[in-house]
Tab-separated table of C-alpha atoms (C1' of nucleotides) in Angstrom:
chain	number	residue	atom	x	y	z
A	1	MET	CA	39.520	209.204	71.280
A	2	ILE	CA	39.995	211.609	68.965
A	3	PRO	CA	36.570	213.874	67.709
A	4	GLU	CA	35.737	213.030	64.301
A	5	PRO	CA	35.898	216.284	62.827
A	6	SER	CA	39.898	216.423	63.847
A	7	LEU	CA	39.939	212.480	62.414
A	8	ARG	CA	38.865	214.209	58.711
A	9	ARG	CA	41.328	217.249	59.008
A	10	LEU	CA	43.913	215.189	59.487
A	11	PRO	CA	44.808	214.119	55.574
A	12	THR	CA	44.473	217.862	54.781
A	13	TYR	CA	47.314	218.846	56.891
A	14	LEU	CA	49.032	215.603	55.663
A	15	HIS	CA	48.712	216.626	51.939
A	16	TYR	CA	49.800	220.372	53.254
A	17	LEU	CA	52.412	219.258	54.855
A	18	ARG	CA	54.286	216.768	52.148
A	19	SER	CA	53.639	219.638	49.756
A	20	LEU	CA	55.965	221.823	52.487
A	21	ALA	CA	58.175	219.091	52.550
A	22	MET	CA	58.557	218.910	48.603
A	23	ARG	CA	60.051	222.319	48.958
A	24	GLY	CA	62.333	221.649	51.529
A	25	ARG	CA	60.790	223.031	54.578
A	26	GLU	CA	61.821	221.638	57.930
A	27	VAL	CA	60.220	223.440	60.101
A	28	VAL	CA	55.909	224.713	60.353
A	29	SER	CA	53.843	226.333	63.199
A	30	THR	CA	50.485	225.607	63.437
A	31	SER	CA	49.543	229.445	62.784
A	32	THR	CA	50.557	228.675	59.477
A	33	ILE	CA	49.191	226.024	58.499
A	34	ALA	CA	45.988	227.659	59.928
A	35	GLY	CA	46.452	230.496	57.971
A	36	PHE	CA	46.603	228.608	54.984
A	37	LEU	CA	44.059	226.119	55.577
A	38	LYS	CA	41.503	228.804	57.378
A	39	VAL	CA	40.708	227.198	60.141
A	40	ASP	CA	41.927	227.797	64.052
A	41	PRO	CA	45.466	227.621	64.985
A	42	THR	CA	44.634	226.502	68.402
A	43	GLN	CA	42.321	223.675	66.158
A	44	VAL	CA	44.886	222.478	64.511
A	45	ARG	CA	46.984	222.120	67.494
A	46	LYS	CA	44.540	220.146	69.525
A	47	ASP	CA	44.112	217.999	65.972
A	48	LEU	CA	48.037	216.903	65.675
A	49	SER	CA	47.980	216.598	69.322
A	50	TYR	CA	46.565	212.961	68.643
A	51	THR	CA	49.001	211.643	66.677
A	52	GLY	CA	51.330	212.371	69.688
A	53	ILE	CA	53.888	214.630	68.075
A	54	VAL	CA	54.961	217.502	70.089
A	55	GLY	CA	56.337	220.692	68.730
A	56	THR	CA	59.290	222.519	69.824
A	57	PRO	CA	58.193	226.444	71.351
A	58	ARG	CA	59.716	229.196	69.362
A	59	VAL	CA	60.070	227.303	66.616
A	60	GLY	CA	57.032	225.386	65.897
A	61	TYR	CA	56.931	221.376	64.359
A	62	ASP	CA	59.931	219.247	62.540
A	63	VAL	CA	57.693	218.966	58.832
A	64	PRO	CA	59.224	215.135	58.339
A	65	ASP	CA	58.327	213.846	62.072
A	66	LEU	CA	54.693	215.828	61.604
A	67	ILE	CA	53.792	213.987	58.617
A	68	THR	CA	55.502	210.155	59.886
A	69	ALA	CA	53.652	210.962	62.728
A	70	ILE	CA	49.733	212.124	61.087
A	71	GLU	CA	51.094	208.909	58.654
A	72	HIS	CA	51.416	206.504	61.804
A	73	TYR	CA	48.360	207.762	63.002
A	74	LEU	CA	46.037	207.521	60.376
A	75	GLY	CA	47.712	203.834	60.113
A	76	TRP	CA	48.196	205.061	56.352
A	77	ASP	CA	51.773	203.880	56.393
A	78	ASN	CA	50.672	200.403	56.468
A	79	THR	CA	47.707	200.900	53.809
A	80	SER	CA	44.687	198.777	53.570
A	81	ASP	CA	43.813	196.081	50.607
A	82	ALA	CA	40.876	197.337	49.078
A	83	PHE	CA	38.424	196.141	45.937
A	84	ILE	CA	37.074	199.138	43.608
A	85	VAL	CA	33.707	197.523	42.576
A	86	GLY	CA	32.483	199.224	39.296
A	87	VAL	CA	34.773	199.773	36.339
A	88	GLY	CA	32.709	202.714	34.842
A	89	HIS	CA	34.019	206.165	34.211
A	90	LEU	CA	33.977	207.030	38.056
A	91	GLY	CA	35.861	203.542	39.136
A	92	LYS	CA	38.492	204.339	36.299
A	93	ALA	CA	38.483	207.832	37.906
A	94	LEU	CA	39.590	206.547	41.154
A	95	LEU	CA	41.625	203.839	39.953
A	96	GLY	CA	43.650	206.632	37.842
A	97	TYR	CA	44.648	208.168	41.096
A	98	GLU	CA	48.385	207.058	41.295
A	99	HIS	CA	48.348	208.055	45.193
A	100	LEU	CA	46.237	206.131	46.350
A	101	ALA	CA	48.727	204.264	48.211
A	102	GLU	CA	49.860	207.706	50.595
A	103	TYR	CA	46.068	207.920	51.495
A	104	GLY	CA	46.644	204.722	52.401
A	105	VAL	CA	44.789	202.614	50.934
A	106	ASN	CA	45.885	199.948	48.588
A	107	VAL	CA	43.932	199.013	45.649
A	108	VAL	CA	44.311	195.287	44.962
A	109	ALA	CA	41.680	194.135	42.872
A	110	ALA	CA	39.212	195.506	40.670
A	111	PHE	CA	35.402	194.241	39.528
A	112	ASP	CA	32.825	194.706	37.017
A	113	ILE	CA	29.777	192.952	35.304
A	114	ASP	CA	31.003	193.908	31.512
A	115	PRO	CA	32.393	191.029	30.262
A	116	ASP	CA	34.252	193.341	27.767
A	117	GLN	CA	35.853	194.434	31.009
A	118	VAL	CA	36.876	191.598	32.961
A	119	GLY	CA	40.026	190.190	32.396
A	120	LYS	CA	41.283	193.111	30.865
A	121	ARG	CA	43.331	195.384	33.790
A	122	PHE	CA	43.644	199.063	34.563
A	123	ARG	CA	46.579	200.552	36.070
A	124	ASP	CA	47.634	197.700	36.888
A	125	VAL	CA	44.678	196.461	38.302
A	126	GLU	CA	43.118	192.900	37.307
A	127	ILE	CA	39.521	193.436	36.586
A	128	LEU	CA	37.569	190.553	37.644
A	129	SER	CA	33.987	189.055	37.555
A	130	ALA	CA	31.998	190.635	39.888
A	131	ASP	CA	30.176	187.520	40.766
A	132	ARG	CA	33.762	186.452	42.149
A	133	LEU	CA	33.790	189.359	44.813
A	134	PRO	CA	32.955	187.415	48.338
A	135	GLU	CA	34.942	184.525	47.680
A	136	LEU	CA	37.948	186.750	47.030
A	137	ALA	CA	37.307	189.145	49.317
A	138	ARG	CA	37.168	186.311	51.986
A	139	ARG	CA	40.027	184.547	50.448
A	140	MET	CA	42.356	187.608	50.362
A	141	LYS	CA	40.934	188.893	53.623
A	142	VAL	CA	40.109	192.229	52.129
A	143	HIS	CA	38.027	194.561	54.820
A	144	LEU	CA	37.783	197.836	52.677
A	145	GLY	CA	35.677	198.339	49.824
A	146	ILE	CA	34.872	201.342	47.261
A	147	LEU	CA	31.333	201.074	45.474
A	148	ALA	CA	31.276	203.005	41.998
A	149	VAL	CA	28.556	201.084	40.121
A	150	PRO	CA	25.160	202.525	39.160
A	151	ALA	CA	22.596	203.465	42.109
A	152	ALA	CA	20.252	200.814	40.512
A	153	ALA	CA	22.823	198.241	41.039
A	154	ALA	CA	24.150	199.893	44.656
A	155	GLN	CA	22.714	197.969	46.904
A	156	GLU	CA	23.269	194.134	45.714
A	157	THR	CA	26.322	195.317	45.285
A	158	ALA	CA	27.671	196.497	48.870
A	159	ASP	CA	25.518	192.655	49.726
A	160	ALA	CA	27.750	191.002	48.059
A	161	MET	CA	30.850	193.048	49.716
A	162	ILE	CA	28.967	192.115	53.045
A	163	ARG	CA	28.754	188.037	52.202
A	164	GLY	CA	32.441	188.169	51.541
A	165	GLY	CA	33.477	189.878	55.111
A	166	ILE	CA	33.634	193.876	54.023
A	167	LEU	CA	33.946	195.578	57.126
A	168	ALA	CA	34.137	198.967	55.750
A	169	ILE	CA	32.418	200.489	52.444
A	170	LEU	CA	33.305	203.818	50.556
A	171	ASN	CA	29.613	204.324	48.851
A	172	PHE	CA	29.990	207.218	45.608
A	173	SER	CA	26.923	205.671	44.440
A	174	PRO	CA	24.077	208.256	44.902
A	175	THR	CA	22.195	205.670	47.281
A	176	THR	CA	21.487	204.847	50.929
A	177	LEU	CA	22.962	201.301	51.527
A	178	THR	CA	21.161	199.267	53.854
A	179	CYS	CA	23.746	197.742	55.622
A	180	PRO	CA	24.137	195.612	58.699
A	181	ASP	CA	25.686	197.089	62.567
A	182	HIS	CA	28.993	196.277	62.032
A	183	VAL	CA	29.519	197.823	58.840
A	184	MET	CA	30.548	201.281	58.314
A	185	VAL	CA	29.592	203.227	55.026
A	186	ARG	CA	31.005	206.974	54.291
A	187	ASP	CA	28.956	208.428	51.497
A	188	ALA	CA	31.204	209.977	49.080
A	189	ASP	CA	28.092	212.077	49.421
A	190	PHE	CA	28.163	214.899	46.275
A	191	TYR	CA	25.112	216.391	47.291
A	192	SER	CA	25.018	217.974	50.940
A	193	ASN	CA	28.471	220.078	49.049
A	194	VAL	CA	25.804	220.883	46.355
A	195	ALA	CA	22.855	222.046	49.024
A	196	VAL	CA	26.194	224.619	50.681
A	197	LEU	CA	26.757	225.912	47.883
A	198	THR	CA	23.756	226.829	46.055
A	199	GLN	CA	22.524	228.209	49.908
A	200	PHE	CA	25.123	229.316	49.718
A	201	LEU	CA	24.778	231.453	45.491
A	202	LYS	CA	21.140	231.659	46.835
A	203	GLY	CA	22.527	234.291	49.676
A	204	HIS	CA	24.661	235.805	47.626
A	205	PHE	CA	22.087	236.863	44.766
A	206	SER	CA	18.707	237.627	47.280
A	207	ARG	CA	20.715	239.615	49.395
A	208	LYS	CA	21.503	242.109	46.267
A	209	GLU	CA	17.874	242.158	45.608
A	210	THR	CA	16.528	242.864	48.160
A	211	THR	CA	17.607	246.475	48.809
A	212	THR	CA	18.065	247.140	53.239
A	213	TRP	CA	21.563	246.057	54.571
B	1	MET	CA	20.274	230.130	59.955
B	2	ILE	CA	19.962	226.395	58.819
B	3	PRO	CA	22.666	225.000	60.876
B	4	GLU	CA	25.151	223.905	58.185
B	5	PRO	CA	25.081	219.491	59.411
B	6	SER	CA	20.945	220.428	58.788
B	7	LEU	CA	21.559	221.581	55.782
B	8	ARG	CA	23.824	218.961	54.392
B	9	ARG	CA	21.205	216.449	55.744
B	10	LEU	CA	18.072	217.513	53.757
B	11	PRO	CA	19.366	216.044	50.475
B	12	THR	CA	19.822	212.660	51.919
B	13	TYR	CA	16.153	213.424	53.377
B	14	LEU	CA	14.973	213.878	49.738
B	15	HIS	CA	16.696	211.648	48.171
B	16	TYR	CA	14.667	208.838	50.481
B	17	LEU	CA	11.613	210.827	50.106
B	18	ARG	CA	12.201	210.340	46.327
B	19	SER	CA	12.272	206.881	46.353
B	20	LEU	CA	9.182	206.936	49.092
B	21	ALA	CA	7.051	208.917	46.383
B	22	MET	CA	8.794	206.355	43.665
B	23	ARG	CA	6.551	203.280	45.038
B	24	GLY	CA	3.833	205.856	45.663
B	25	ARG	CA	3.760	206.559	49.871
B	26	GLU	CA	1.599	209.490	50.370
B	27	VAL	CA	2.444	209.761	54.198
B	28	VAL	CA	5.469	209.322	56.172
B	29	SER	CA	6.816	210.434	60.004
B	30	THR	CA	9.654	211.294	60.601
B	31	SER	CA	10.522	207.874	62.914
B	32	THR	CA	10.380	205.945	59.200
B	33	ILE	CA	12.547	208.297	57.950
B	34	ALA	CA	14.876	208.336	60.855
B	35	GLY	CA	15.198	204.325	61.227
B	36	PHE	CA	16.265	203.893	57.778
B	37	LEU	CA	19.104	207.317	57.474
B	38	LYS	CA	20.259	205.966	60.838
B	39	VAL	CA	19.511	209.396	62.782
B	40	ASP	CA	17.588	210.617	65.329
B	41	PRO	CA	13.565	211.718	64.601
B	42	THR	CA	13.901	214.506	66.399
B	43	GLN	CA	16.842	215.609	64.952
B	44	VAL	CA	14.533	215.111	61.492
B	45	ARG	CA	11.719	216.782	62.778
B	46	LYS	CA	14.074	220.172	63.432
B	47	ASP	CA	16.141	219.785	60.203
B	48	LEU	CA	12.391	219.370	57.955
B	49	SER	CA	11.308	222.861	60.533
B	50	TYR	CA	14.156	225.013	58.730
B	51	THR	CA	12.467	224.345	55.313
B	52	GLY	CA	8.383	225.684	56.694
B	53	ILE	CA	6.595	222.604	56.478
B	54	VAL	CA	4.375	221.493	59.080
B	55	GLY	CA	2.919	217.674	59.376
B	56	THR	CA	-0.131	216.564	60.932
B	57	PRO	CA	-0.075	215.052	64.515
B	58	ARG	CA	-1.210	211.238	64.697
B	59	VAL	CA	-0.114	211.267	60.464
B	60	GLY	CA	3.013	212.446	59.647
B	61	TYR	CA	4.230	214.317	56.976
B	62	ASP	CA	2.677	214.442	52.948
B	63	VAL	CA	5.280	212.902	51.364
B	64	PRO	CA	4.888	215.348	48.164
B	65	ASP	CA	3.779	218.328	50.008
B	66	LEU	CA	7.435	217.409	51.757
B	67	ILE	CA	9.878	216.913	48.780
B	68	THR	CA	8.454	219.852	47.304
B	69	ALA	CA	9.089	222.227	50.958
B	70	ILE	CA	13.308	221.027	50.929
B	71	GLU	CA	13.715	221.301	46.879
B	72	HIS	CA	12.253	224.647	47.004
B	73	TYR	CA	14.200	225.504	50.649
B	74	LEU	CA	17.242	224.204	48.684
B	75	GLY	CA	16.611	226.016	45.957
B	76	TRP	CA	17.146	223.273	44.042
B	77	ASP	CA	13.379	223.867	42.191
B	78	ASN	CA	15.661	226.561	40.484
B	79	THR	CA	18.432	225.076	39.250
B	80	SER	CA	22.262	226.968	39.354
B	81	ASP	CA	23.829	226.948	35.831
B	82	ALA	CA	27.169	225.198	35.846
B	83	PHE	CA	30.217	224.185	34.707
B	84	ILE	CA	32.237	221.616	34.500
B	85	VAL	CA	36.079	222.173	33.751
B	86	GLY	CA	37.993	218.682	33.047
B	87	VAL	CA	36.520	216.236	31.317
B	88	GLY	CA	38.992	212.649	31.832
B	89	HIS	CA	37.236	209.917	33.758
B	90	LEU	CA	35.935	212.488	36.457
B	91	GLY	CA	34.621	214.574	34.373
B	92	LYS	CA	32.814	212.370	32.466
B	93	ALA	CA	31.463	210.094	35.043
B	94	LEU	CA	30.182	213.395	36.515
B	95	LEU	CA	28.435	214.703	33.127
B	96	GLY	CA	27.201	210.738	32.770
B	97	TYR	CA	24.952	211.927	35.827
B	98	GLU	CA	21.492	212.062	34.489
B	99	HIS	CA	20.016	213.175	37.622
B	100	LEU	CA	21.883	216.462	38.290
B	101	ALA	CA	18.911	218.631	37.605
B	102	GLU	CA	17.247	216.860	40.222
B	103	TYR	CA	20.082	218.399	42.794
B	104	GLY	CA	19.542	221.565	41.702
B	105	VAL	CA	22.690	221.799	39.145
B	106	ASN	CA	21.874	222.638	35.599
B	107	VAL	CA	25.548	221.298	33.245
B	108	VAL	CA	25.652	224.083	30.938
B	109	ALA	CA	28.647	223.426	29.765
B	110	ALA	CA	32.595	222.167	30.054
B	111	PHE	CA	35.743	222.301	28.903
B	112	ASP	CA	39.232	220.756	28.707
B	113	ILE	CA	42.370	221.361	27.276
B	114	ASP	CA	42.574	218.562	25.213
B	115	PRO	CA	42.221	219.424	21.564
B	116	ASP	CA	41.145	215.655	20.594
B	117	GLN	CA	38.259	216.539	23.181
B	118	VAL	CA	37.216	220.135	22.482
B	119	GLY	CA	34.429	220.492	20.312
B	120	LYS	CA	33.152	217.324	21.040
B	121	ARG	CA	29.570	216.641	22.690
B	122	PHE	CA	29.028	214.469	25.760
B	123	ARG	CA	25.849	213.303	26.995
B	124	ASP	CA	24.485	216.744	25.333
B	125	VAL	CA	27.174	218.929	26.816
B	126	GLU	CA	29.445	221.034	24.541
B	127	ILE	CA	33.149	220.608	25.750
B	128	LEU	CA	34.697	223.723	24.976
B	129	SER	CA	38.082	225.224	24.984
B	130	ALA	CA	39.769	225.668	28.630
B	131	ASP	CA	40.541	229.247	27.398
B	132	ARG	CA	37.127	230.410	26.485
B	133	LEU	CA	36.154	229.994	30.918
B	134	PRO	CA	36.877	233.128	32.463
B	135	GLU	CA	35.178	234.778	29.324
B	136	LEU	CA	31.992	232.397	28.724
B	137	ALA	CA	31.584	232.300	32.434
B	138	ARG	CA	30.863	235.992	32.402
B	139	ARG	CA	28.636	236.119	29.621
B	140	MET	CA	26.868	233.326	30.944
B	141	LYS	CA	26.609	234.493	34.256
B	142	VAL	CA	27.497	230.883	35.591
B	143	HIS	CA	28.456	231.409	39.248
B	144	LEU	CA	29.195	227.835	40.206
B	145	GLY	CA	31.889	225.294	39.021
B	146	ILE	CA	32.721	221.697	39.019
B	147	LEU	CA	36.103	221.133	38.909
B	148	ALA	CA	37.720	217.889	37.699
B	149	VAL	CA	41.215	218.348	36.529
B	150	PRO	CA	44.327	216.983	37.305
B	151	ALA	CA	45.802	217.386	40.839
B	152	ALA	CA	48.357	219.820	39.104
B	153	ALA	CA	46.566	222.550	36.862
B	154	ALA	CA	43.670	222.871	39.846
B	155	GLN	CA	44.956	226.213	41.147
B	156	GLU	CA	45.264	227.376	37.549
B	157	THR	CA	41.847	226.140	36.725
B	158	ALA	CA	40.158	227.732	40.067
B	159	ASP	CA	41.990	231.144	39.091
B	160	ALA	CA	40.118	230.484	35.790
B	161	MET	CA	37.099	230.546	37.450
B	162	ILE	CA	37.281	233.211	39.511
B	163	ARG	CA	38.523	235.205	37.027
B	164	GLY	CA	34.943	235.100	34.918
B	165	GLY	CA	33.175	234.670	38.005
B	166	ILE	CA	32.012	232.396	39.866
B	167	LEU	CA	31.761	232.427	43.219
B	168	ALA	CA	30.982	228.851	44.361
B	169	ILE	CA	33.580	225.649	43.273
B	170	LEU	CA	32.938	222.420	43.547
B	171	ASN	CA	36.821	220.648	43.996
B	172	PHE	CA	36.594	217.493	43.276
B	173	SER	CA	41.143	217.624	42.991
B	174	PRO	CA	42.943	216.522	45.815
B	175	THR	CA	44.205	219.870	46.640
B	176	THR	CA	43.914	222.909	48.955
B	177	LEU	CA	42.747	225.836	46.697
B	178	THR	CA	43.283	229.469	46.876
B	179	CYS	CA	40.831	231.740	46.947
B	180	PRO	CA	39.377	234.945	47.468
B	181	ASP	CA	37.325	235.124	50.511
B	182	HIS	CA	34.145	235.889	48.213
B	183	VAL	CA	34.504	232.803	46.967
B	184	MET	CA	33.076	229.647	48.607
B	185	VAL	CA	35.340	226.356	47.638
B	186	ARG	CA	33.896	222.559	48.679
B	187	ASP	CA	36.619	219.888	48.495
B	188	ALA	CA	34.748	216.751	47.307
B	189	ASP	CA	37.120	215.432	49.928
B	190	PHE	CA	38.030	211.867	49.178
B	191	TYR	CA	40.208	211.333	52.028
B	192	SER	CA	38.266	212.407	55.054
B	193	ASN	CA	36.122	209.881	54.272
B	194	VAL	CA	39.228	207.301	53.802
B	195	ALA	CA	40.392	208.111	57.033
B	196	VAL	CA	37.326	207.562	59.207
B	197	LEU	CA	36.884	203.811	58.084
B	198	THR	CA	40.615	203.447	57.993
B	199	GLN	CA	40.158	204.160	61.453
B	200	PHE	CA	37.313	202.298	61.689
B	201	LEU	CA	38.840	199.176	60.544
B	202	LYS	CA	41.853	199.385	62.890
B	203	GLY	CA	39.907	199.838	65.804
B	204	HIS	CA	38.151	196.945	64.697
B	205	PHE	CA	41.566	194.754	64.195
B	206	SER	CA	43.348	195.762	67.204
B	207	ARG	CA	40.495	195.357	68.955
B	208	LYS	CA	40.688	191.532	68.625
B	209	GLU	CA	44.240	191.473	69.277
B	210	THR	CA	44.257	192.637	72.358
B	211	THR	CA	42.528	190.364	74.899
B	212	THR	CA	40.994	192.320	77.797
B	213	TRP	CA	37.558	193.312	76.965
C	1	DA	C1'	58.627	237.951	70.733
C	2	DG	C1'	56.819	233.793	69.312
C	3	DG	C1'	55.891	230.384	69.124
C	4	DT	C1'	54.097	225.161	72.051
C	5	DG	C1'	50.361	222.852	74.973
C	6	DT	C1'	45.996	223.268	77.884
C	7	DG	C1'	42.277	223.785	81.082
C	8	DA	C1'	38.130	226.913	81.046
C	9	DA	C1'	34.295	229.629	78.488
C	10	DT	C1'	31.641	229.506	74.756
C	11	DT	C1'	29.202	228.401	70.978
C	12	DT	C1'	27.043	224.873	68.387
C	13	DC	C1'	24.295	220.823	67.934
C	14	DT	C1'	22.271	217.354	69.268
C	15	DT	C1'	18.885	214.492	72.190
C	16	DC	C1'	15.792	214.533	75.756
C	17	DA	C1'	11.023	215.447	77.587
C	18	DC	C1'	7.261	216.835	77.357
C	19	DA	C1'	2.572	219.810	75.796
C	20	DG	C1'	-1.060	219.477	71.925
C	21	DC	C1'	-3.188	217.618	68.479
C	22	DA	C1'	-6.606	213.799	65.743
D	1	DT	C1'	-2.606	206.080	70.947
D	2	DG	C1'	0.695	207.973	68.334
D	3	DC	C1'	2.310	211.873	65.744
D	4	DT	C1'	4.431	217.011	65.289
D	5	DG	C1'	6.188	220.633	67.916
D	6	DT	C1'	9.765	222.899	70.475
D	7	DG	C1'	12.114	224.719	74.823
D	8	DA	C1'	15.308	223.045	78.220
D	9	DA	C1'	19.178	219.920	79.070
D	10	DG	C1'	23.230	217.564	77.720
D	11	DA	C1'	27.134	216.704	74.891
D	12	DA	C1'	31.002	217.776	71.335
D	13	DA	C1'	33.202	220.895	69.339
D	14	DT	C1'	35.710	225.162	68.900
D	15	DT	C1'	37.731	228.807	70.419
D	16	DC	C1'	40.013	232.108	74.089
D	17	DA	C1'	43.154	232.838	78.039
D	18	DC	C1'	46.985	232.121	79.759
D	19	DA	C1'	51.274	229.107	81.521
D	20	DC	C1'	55.455	227.523	80.269
D	21	DC	C1'	59.447	227.491	76.853
D	22	DT	C1'	64.125	229.355	74.416
DNA sequence: AGGTGTGAATTTCTTCACAGCA
DNA sequence: TGCTGTGAAGAAATTCACACCT
């Protein structure tokens, strides 16, 4: 079983490798990857080894092979169908992001309660009425839900997703959802990053004020 | 020094505690918090102890005190001034989020290159021309930058931020930024969460297919 | 020399176990 | 009894050290 931190780093490697491939690079070493992404080279090797790829000593890894291996390991060569719920600015930002398929996500429909939005399309995705969500999730066998509604509506929307058989929720709303154990929720979690950054700034300035060291 | 995982959990506690306070709850135990957020009670106590708060045995923690302690520890009682760069859907979603101040962020201006946007206001925040960013960051002593531009413009925008003396960047663009060591970058990192969720779904379905156990 | 691959050591984070208090 | 607070144990992740390959 892959450690979660390793799993979370794989998409970053993938992104970097794709940019290398685009520039025609055929081969890369873990120290190059590590240097660019500011992590430890051994760590990169360990992480990559979970995908089953092998490199050639003295040379490195074949870039296209490596991309394929990571994509396959993540299952991103076979995208998961997903619903986006909430077509405000955030939902639109997500829908507007063209490369979702490269990250394993295939948005098959969007939902909103706003009658002005329902029936329209945004970036080729149909916007449907939110009350049809459970029924359609079940019928279309969609198991991934992206939650982009205001905080006040987040829990009931999650409930509707779960009623529709959705098993994995990516939660962009600033709320802690209560969900049954068989459902996995990940918070997009703007705030924990803010905490790390503001803490860093705080340290930066208090160090300037206090004289010694 | 607080471990980073603990630091990242503090905002979640804060959020939950605020919801308790709103409902008039005066006292809470770590097991209650832990039960709701699905973490270990001891962990919650350890995390909270970094803020310097003490609870009373047999009773728990005073909710308002706890909120104050976390806010103070994070420095969120004294918000950091921030710039948002990029006023597309994502930038608007962030600007539209009213409660940023509760999370220690005070957005003092937004920037874009689109002449149609520049000069307007969105949610009381002025939208300025992106080329003024370095100068204004320096003059207004802004040290926190929120990057919400398309991938193609991300690196140059980050460079402009850094020229302006910005020290901490929250990067919402799907790009790995190259920045000097004295600058801290955090990626909002949609994809690592997607990786965890799709992996979960993969496991879910392959377990159903394979018969044994 | 300059890479990969991996067991072992180390560090970091989490959980346990229990003392102490109201 | 039901909670906090914390040292110690345990688990997990990272980094080191080195064998091996071209």
